[in-house]
PDB file of C-alpha atoms in Angstrom:
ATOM      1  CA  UNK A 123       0.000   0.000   0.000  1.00 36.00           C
ATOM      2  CA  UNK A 124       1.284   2.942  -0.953  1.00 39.00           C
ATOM      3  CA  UNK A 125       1.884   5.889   1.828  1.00 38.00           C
ATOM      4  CA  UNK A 126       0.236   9.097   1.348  1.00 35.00           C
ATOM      5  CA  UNK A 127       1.505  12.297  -0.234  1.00 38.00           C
ATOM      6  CA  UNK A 128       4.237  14.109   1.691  1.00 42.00           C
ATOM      7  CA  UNK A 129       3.383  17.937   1.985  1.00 44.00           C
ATOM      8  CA  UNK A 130       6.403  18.598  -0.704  1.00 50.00           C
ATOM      9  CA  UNK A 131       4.672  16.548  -2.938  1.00 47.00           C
ATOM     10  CA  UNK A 132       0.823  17.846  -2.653  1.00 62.00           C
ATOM     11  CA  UNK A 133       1.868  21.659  -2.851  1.00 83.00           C
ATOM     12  CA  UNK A 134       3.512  21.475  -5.431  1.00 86.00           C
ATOM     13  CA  UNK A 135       1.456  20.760  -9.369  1.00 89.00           C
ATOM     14  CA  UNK A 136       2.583  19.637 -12.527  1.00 88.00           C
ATOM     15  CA  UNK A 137       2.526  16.615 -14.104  1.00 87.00           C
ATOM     16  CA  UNK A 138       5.930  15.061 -13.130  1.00 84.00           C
ATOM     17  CA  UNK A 139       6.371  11.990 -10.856  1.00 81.00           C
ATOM     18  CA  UNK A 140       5.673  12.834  -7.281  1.00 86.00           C
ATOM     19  CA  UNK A 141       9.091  11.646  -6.815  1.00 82.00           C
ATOM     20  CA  UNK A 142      10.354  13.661  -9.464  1.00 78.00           C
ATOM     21  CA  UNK A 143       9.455  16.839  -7.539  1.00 80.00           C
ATOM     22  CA  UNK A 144      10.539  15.873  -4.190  1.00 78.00           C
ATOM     23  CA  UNK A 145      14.078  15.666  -5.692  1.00 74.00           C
ATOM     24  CA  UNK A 146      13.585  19.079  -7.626  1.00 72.00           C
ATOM     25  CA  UNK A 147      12.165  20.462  -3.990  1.00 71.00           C
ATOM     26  CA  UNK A 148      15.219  18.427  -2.183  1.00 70.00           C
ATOM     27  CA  UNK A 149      18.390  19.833  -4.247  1.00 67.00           C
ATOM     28  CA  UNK A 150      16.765  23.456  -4.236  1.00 64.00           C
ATOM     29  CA  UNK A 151      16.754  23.392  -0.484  1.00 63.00           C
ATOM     30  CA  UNK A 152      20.445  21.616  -0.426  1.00 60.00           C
ATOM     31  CA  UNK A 153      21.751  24.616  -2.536  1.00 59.00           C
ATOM     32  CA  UNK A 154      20.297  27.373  -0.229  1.00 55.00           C
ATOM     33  CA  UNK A 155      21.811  27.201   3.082  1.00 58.00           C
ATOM     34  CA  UNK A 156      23.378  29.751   5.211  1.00 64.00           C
ATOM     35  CA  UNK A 157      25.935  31.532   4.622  1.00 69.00           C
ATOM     36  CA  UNK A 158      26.146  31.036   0.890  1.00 69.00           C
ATOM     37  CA  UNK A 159      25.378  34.124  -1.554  1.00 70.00           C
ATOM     38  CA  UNK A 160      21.717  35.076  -1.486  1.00 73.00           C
ATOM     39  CA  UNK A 161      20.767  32.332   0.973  1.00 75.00           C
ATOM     40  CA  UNK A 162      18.275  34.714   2.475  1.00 81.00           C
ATOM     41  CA  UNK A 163      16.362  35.182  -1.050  1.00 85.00           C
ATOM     42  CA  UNK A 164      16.866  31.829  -2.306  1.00 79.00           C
ATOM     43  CA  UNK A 165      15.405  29.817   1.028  1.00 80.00           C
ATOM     44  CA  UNK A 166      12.265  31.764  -0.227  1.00 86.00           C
ATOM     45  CA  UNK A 167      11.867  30.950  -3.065  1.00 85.00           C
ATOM     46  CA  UNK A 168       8.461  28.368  -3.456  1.00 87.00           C
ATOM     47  CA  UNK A 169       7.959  25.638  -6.556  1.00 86.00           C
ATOM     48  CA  UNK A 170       4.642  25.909  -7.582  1.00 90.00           C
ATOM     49  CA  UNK A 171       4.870  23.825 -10.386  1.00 89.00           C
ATOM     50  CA  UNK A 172       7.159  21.389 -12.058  1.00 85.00           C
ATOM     51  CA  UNK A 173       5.989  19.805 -15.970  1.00 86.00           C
ATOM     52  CA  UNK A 174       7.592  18.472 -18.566  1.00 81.00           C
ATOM     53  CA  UNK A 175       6.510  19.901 -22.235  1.00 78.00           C
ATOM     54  CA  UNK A 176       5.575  18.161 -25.503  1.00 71.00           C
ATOM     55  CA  UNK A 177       7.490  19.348 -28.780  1.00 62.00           C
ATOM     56  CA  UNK A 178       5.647  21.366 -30.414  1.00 57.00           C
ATOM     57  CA  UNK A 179       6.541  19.637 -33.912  1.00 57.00           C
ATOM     58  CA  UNK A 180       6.905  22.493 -36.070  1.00 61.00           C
ATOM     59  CA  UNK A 181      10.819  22.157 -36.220  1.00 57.00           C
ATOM     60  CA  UNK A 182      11.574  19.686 -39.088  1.00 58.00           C
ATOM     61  CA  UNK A 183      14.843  17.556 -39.949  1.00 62.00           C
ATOM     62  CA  UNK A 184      14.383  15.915 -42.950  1.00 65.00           C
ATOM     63  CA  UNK A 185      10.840  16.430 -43.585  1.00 69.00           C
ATOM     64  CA  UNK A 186      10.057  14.685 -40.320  1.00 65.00           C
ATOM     65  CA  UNK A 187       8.971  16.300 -36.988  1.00 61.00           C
ATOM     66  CA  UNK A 188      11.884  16.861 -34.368  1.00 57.00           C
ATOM     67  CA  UNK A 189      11.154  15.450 -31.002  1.00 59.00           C
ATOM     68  CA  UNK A 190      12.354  17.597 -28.114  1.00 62.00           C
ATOM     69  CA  UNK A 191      11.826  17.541 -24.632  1.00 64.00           C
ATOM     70  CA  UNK A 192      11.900  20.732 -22.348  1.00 78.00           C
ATOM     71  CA  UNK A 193      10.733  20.827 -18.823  1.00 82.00           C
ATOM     72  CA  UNK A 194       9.354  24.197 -17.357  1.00 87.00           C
ATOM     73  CA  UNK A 195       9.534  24.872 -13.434  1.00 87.00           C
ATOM     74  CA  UNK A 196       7.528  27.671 -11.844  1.00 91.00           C
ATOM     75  CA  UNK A 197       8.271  29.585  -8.519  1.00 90.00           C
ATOM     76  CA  UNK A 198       7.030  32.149  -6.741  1.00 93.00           C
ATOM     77  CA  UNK A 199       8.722  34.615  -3.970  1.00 92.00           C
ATOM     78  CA  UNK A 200       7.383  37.713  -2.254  1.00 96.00           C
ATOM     79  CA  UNK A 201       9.469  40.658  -2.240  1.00 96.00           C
ATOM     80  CA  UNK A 202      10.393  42.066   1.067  1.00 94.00           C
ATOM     81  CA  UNK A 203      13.111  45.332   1.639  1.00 94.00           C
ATOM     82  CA  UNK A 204      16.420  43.314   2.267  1.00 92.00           C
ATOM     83  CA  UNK A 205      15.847  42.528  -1.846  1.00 94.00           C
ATOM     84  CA  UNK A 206      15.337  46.255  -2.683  1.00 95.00           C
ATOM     85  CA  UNK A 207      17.170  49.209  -3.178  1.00 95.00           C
ATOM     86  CA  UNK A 208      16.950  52.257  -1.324  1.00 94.00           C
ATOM     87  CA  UNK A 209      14.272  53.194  -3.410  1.00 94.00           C
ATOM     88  CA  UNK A 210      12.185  50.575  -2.133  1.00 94.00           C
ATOM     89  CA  UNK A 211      12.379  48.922  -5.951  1.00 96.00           C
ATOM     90  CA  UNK A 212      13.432  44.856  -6.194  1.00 96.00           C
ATOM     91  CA  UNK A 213      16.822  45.599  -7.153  1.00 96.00           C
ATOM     92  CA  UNK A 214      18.358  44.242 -10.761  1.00 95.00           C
ATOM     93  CA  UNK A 215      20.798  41.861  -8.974  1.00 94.00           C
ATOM     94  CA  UNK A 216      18.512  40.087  -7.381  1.00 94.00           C
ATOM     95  CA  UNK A 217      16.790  39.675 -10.580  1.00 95.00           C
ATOM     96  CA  UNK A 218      19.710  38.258 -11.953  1.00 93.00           C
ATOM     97  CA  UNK A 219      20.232  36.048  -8.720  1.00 91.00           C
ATOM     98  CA  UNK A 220      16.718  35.018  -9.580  1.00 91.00           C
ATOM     99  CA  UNK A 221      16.918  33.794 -13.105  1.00 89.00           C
ATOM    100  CA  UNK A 222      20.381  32.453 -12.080  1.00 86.00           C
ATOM    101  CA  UNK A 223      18.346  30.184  -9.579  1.00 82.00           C
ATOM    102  CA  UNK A 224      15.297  29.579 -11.812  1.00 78.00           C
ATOM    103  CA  UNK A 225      17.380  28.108 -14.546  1.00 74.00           C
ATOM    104  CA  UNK A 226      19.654  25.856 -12.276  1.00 74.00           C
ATOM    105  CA  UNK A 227      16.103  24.363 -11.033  1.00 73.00           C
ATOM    106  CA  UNK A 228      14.765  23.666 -14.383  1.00 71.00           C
ATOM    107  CA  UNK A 229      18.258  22.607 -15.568  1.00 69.00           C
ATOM    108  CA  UNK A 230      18.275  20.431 -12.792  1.00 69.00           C
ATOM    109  CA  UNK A 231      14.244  18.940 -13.816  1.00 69.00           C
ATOM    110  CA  UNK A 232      15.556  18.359 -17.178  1.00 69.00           C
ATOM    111  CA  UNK A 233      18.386  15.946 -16.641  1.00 64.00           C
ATOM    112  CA  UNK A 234      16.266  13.968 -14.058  1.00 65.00           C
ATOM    113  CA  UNK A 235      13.561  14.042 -16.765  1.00 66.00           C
ATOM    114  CA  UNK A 236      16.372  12.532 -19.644  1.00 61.00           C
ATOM    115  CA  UNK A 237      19.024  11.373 -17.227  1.00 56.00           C
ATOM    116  CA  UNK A 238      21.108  13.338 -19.685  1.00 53.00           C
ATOM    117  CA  UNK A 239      22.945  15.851 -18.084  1.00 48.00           C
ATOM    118  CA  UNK A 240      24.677  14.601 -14.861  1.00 54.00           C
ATOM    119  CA  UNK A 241      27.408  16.519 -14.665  1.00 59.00           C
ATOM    120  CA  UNK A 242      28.493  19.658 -13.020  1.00 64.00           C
ATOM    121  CA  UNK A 243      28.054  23.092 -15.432  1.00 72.00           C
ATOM    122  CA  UNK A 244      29.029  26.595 -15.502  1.00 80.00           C
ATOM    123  CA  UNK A 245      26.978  29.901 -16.335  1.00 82.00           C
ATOM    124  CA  UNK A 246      28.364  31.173 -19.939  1.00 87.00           C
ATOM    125  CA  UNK A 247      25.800  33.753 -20.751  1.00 91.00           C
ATOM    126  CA  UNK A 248      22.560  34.998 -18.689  1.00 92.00           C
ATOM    127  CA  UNK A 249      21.314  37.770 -20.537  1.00 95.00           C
ATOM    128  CA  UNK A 250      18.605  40.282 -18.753  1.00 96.00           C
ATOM    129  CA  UNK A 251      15.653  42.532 -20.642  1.00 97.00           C
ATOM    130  CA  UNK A 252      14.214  44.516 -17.660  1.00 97.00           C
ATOM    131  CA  UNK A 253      10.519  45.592 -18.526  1.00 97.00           C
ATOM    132  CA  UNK A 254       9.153  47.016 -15.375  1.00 97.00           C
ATOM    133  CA  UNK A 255       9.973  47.361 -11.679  1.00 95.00           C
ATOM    134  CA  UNK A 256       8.350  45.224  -8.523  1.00 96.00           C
ATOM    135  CA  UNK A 257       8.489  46.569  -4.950  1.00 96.00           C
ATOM    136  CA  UNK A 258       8.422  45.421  -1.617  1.00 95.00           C
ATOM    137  CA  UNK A 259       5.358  43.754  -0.644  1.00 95.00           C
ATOM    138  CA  UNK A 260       5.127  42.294  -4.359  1.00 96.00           C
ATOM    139  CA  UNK A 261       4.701  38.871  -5.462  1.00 96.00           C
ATOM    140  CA  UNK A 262       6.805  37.404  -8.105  1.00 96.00           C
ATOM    141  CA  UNK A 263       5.836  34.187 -10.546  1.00 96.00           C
ATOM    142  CA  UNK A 264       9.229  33.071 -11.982  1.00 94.00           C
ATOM    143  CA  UNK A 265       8.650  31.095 -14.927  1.00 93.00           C
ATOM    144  CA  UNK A 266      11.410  28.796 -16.087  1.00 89.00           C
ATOM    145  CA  UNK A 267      11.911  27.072 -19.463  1.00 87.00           C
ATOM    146  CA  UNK A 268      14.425  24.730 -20.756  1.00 83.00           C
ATOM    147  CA  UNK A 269      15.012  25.037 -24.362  1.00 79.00           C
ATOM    148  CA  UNK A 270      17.851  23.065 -25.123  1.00 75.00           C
ATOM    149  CA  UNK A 271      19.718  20.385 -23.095  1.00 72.00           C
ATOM    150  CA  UNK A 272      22.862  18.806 -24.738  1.00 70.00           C
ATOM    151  CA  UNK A 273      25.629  17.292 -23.414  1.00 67.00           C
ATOM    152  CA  UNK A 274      27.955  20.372 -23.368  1.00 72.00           C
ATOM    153  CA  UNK A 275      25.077  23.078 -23.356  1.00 77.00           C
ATOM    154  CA  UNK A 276      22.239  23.791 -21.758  1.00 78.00           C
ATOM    155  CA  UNK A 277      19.743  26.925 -22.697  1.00 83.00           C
ATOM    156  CA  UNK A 278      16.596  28.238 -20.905  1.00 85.00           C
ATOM    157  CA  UNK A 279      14.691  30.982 -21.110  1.00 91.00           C
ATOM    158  CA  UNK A 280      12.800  32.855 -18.107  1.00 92.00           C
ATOM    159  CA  UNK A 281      10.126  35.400 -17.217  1.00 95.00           C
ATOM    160  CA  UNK A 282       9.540  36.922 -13.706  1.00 96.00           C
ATOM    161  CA  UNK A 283       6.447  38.052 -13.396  1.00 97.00           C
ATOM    162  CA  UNK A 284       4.823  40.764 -10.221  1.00 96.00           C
ATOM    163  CA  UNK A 285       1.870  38.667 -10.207  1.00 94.00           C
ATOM    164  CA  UNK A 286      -0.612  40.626  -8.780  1.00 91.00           C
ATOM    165  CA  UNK A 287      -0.275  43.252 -10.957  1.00 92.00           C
ATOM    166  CA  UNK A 288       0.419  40.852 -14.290  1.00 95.00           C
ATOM    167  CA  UNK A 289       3.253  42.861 -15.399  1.00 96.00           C
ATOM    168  CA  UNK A 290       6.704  41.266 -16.576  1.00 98.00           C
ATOM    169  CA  UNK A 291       9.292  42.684 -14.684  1.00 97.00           C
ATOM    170  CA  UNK A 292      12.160  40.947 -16.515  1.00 97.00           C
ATOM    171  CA  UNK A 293      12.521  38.105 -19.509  1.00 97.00           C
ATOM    172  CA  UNK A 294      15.778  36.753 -20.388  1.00 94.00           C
ATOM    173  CA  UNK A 295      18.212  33.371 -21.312  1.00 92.00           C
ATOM    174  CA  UNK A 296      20.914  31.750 -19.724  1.00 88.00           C
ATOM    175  CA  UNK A 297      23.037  29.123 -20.563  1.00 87.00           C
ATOM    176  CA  UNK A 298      25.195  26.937 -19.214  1.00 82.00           C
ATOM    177  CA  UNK A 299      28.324  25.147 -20.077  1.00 82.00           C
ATOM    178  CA  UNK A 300      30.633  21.999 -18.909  1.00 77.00           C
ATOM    179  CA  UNK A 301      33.927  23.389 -17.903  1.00 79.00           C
ATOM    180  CA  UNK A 302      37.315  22.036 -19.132  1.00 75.00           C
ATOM    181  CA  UNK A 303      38.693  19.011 -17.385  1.00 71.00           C
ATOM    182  CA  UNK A 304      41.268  20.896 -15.727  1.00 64.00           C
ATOM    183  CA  UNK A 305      38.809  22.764 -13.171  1.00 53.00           C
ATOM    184  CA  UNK A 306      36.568  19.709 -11.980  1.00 51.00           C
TER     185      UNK A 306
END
């Protein structure tokens, strides 16, 4: 007989294994711990949702339909002064911080997904659009896409959101690269 649903499990939706997004839930929390950089922003941080997409089918090699896989992972975080500026304005490094963090989480998705990717990568681009501002007392929705997952490269795309306005506050990509032998 199966045991019921952990709380990990039930709060968070998407239509991944429930195991699936205990481990997404478990290495988040592993990577946010005190004193690391922006552990007081990243410990609240909240998955909402964890899926993995269909391909669309409208790339084509060959005349036939490419299969791809991407995963998407959405979290949400309220915005509180210590992640403003003097202004009282979220502040454009912790956006940065953010979609540094939202991509390592749907990075991470991905190669537990396609058991593809299990080994250690570096940040090689992350490149920021700022649309708007959030402030404290905000809510953001951080939506996180892969796009492409190979083995040297990986690419996603994300959007933070103030949600109760409905405004994007930022949209950008990062990607990610395996370093050279010499620095594992």
């Amino acid at each position: 007989m199966a045991s019921p649903p952990s709380t990990v499990e039930s709060s968070i939706r998407g239509n991944v294994s429930e195991d699936v997004k205990n481990d997404i839930h478990h290495v988040m929390n592993g990577l946010v711990f005190e004193p690391t950089f922006a552990w007081s922003v990243g410990n609240k941080l909240r998955i909402t949702d964890v899926d993995r997409l269909q391909s669309s089918g409208e790339a084509l090699v060959n005349e036939q339909p490419l299969e791809t896989a991407t995963a998407r992972v959405i979290c949400e975080l309220d915005v509180d002064e210590s992640m403003c500026d003097s202004e009282g304005v979220l502040h454009t490094g912790c956006v940065a911080f953010l979609m540094d963090f939202a991509h390592d989480r749907c990075t991470t998705l991905t190669y537990f997904l396609f058991d593809d990717w299990r080994t250690m990568h570096v940040s090689s681009t992350l490149n920021i659009s700022y649309h708007d501002q959030a402030t404290a007392g905000g809510q953001l929705r951080i939506v996180s896409s892969s796009v492409t997952m190979d083995e040297g490269l990986g690419t996603s795309k994300c959007e933070i959101w103030e949600a109760k306005e409905g405004v994007m506050i930022a949209s950008g990509s990062h990607t990610k690269m395996r370093p050279s032998t010499s620095r594992l």
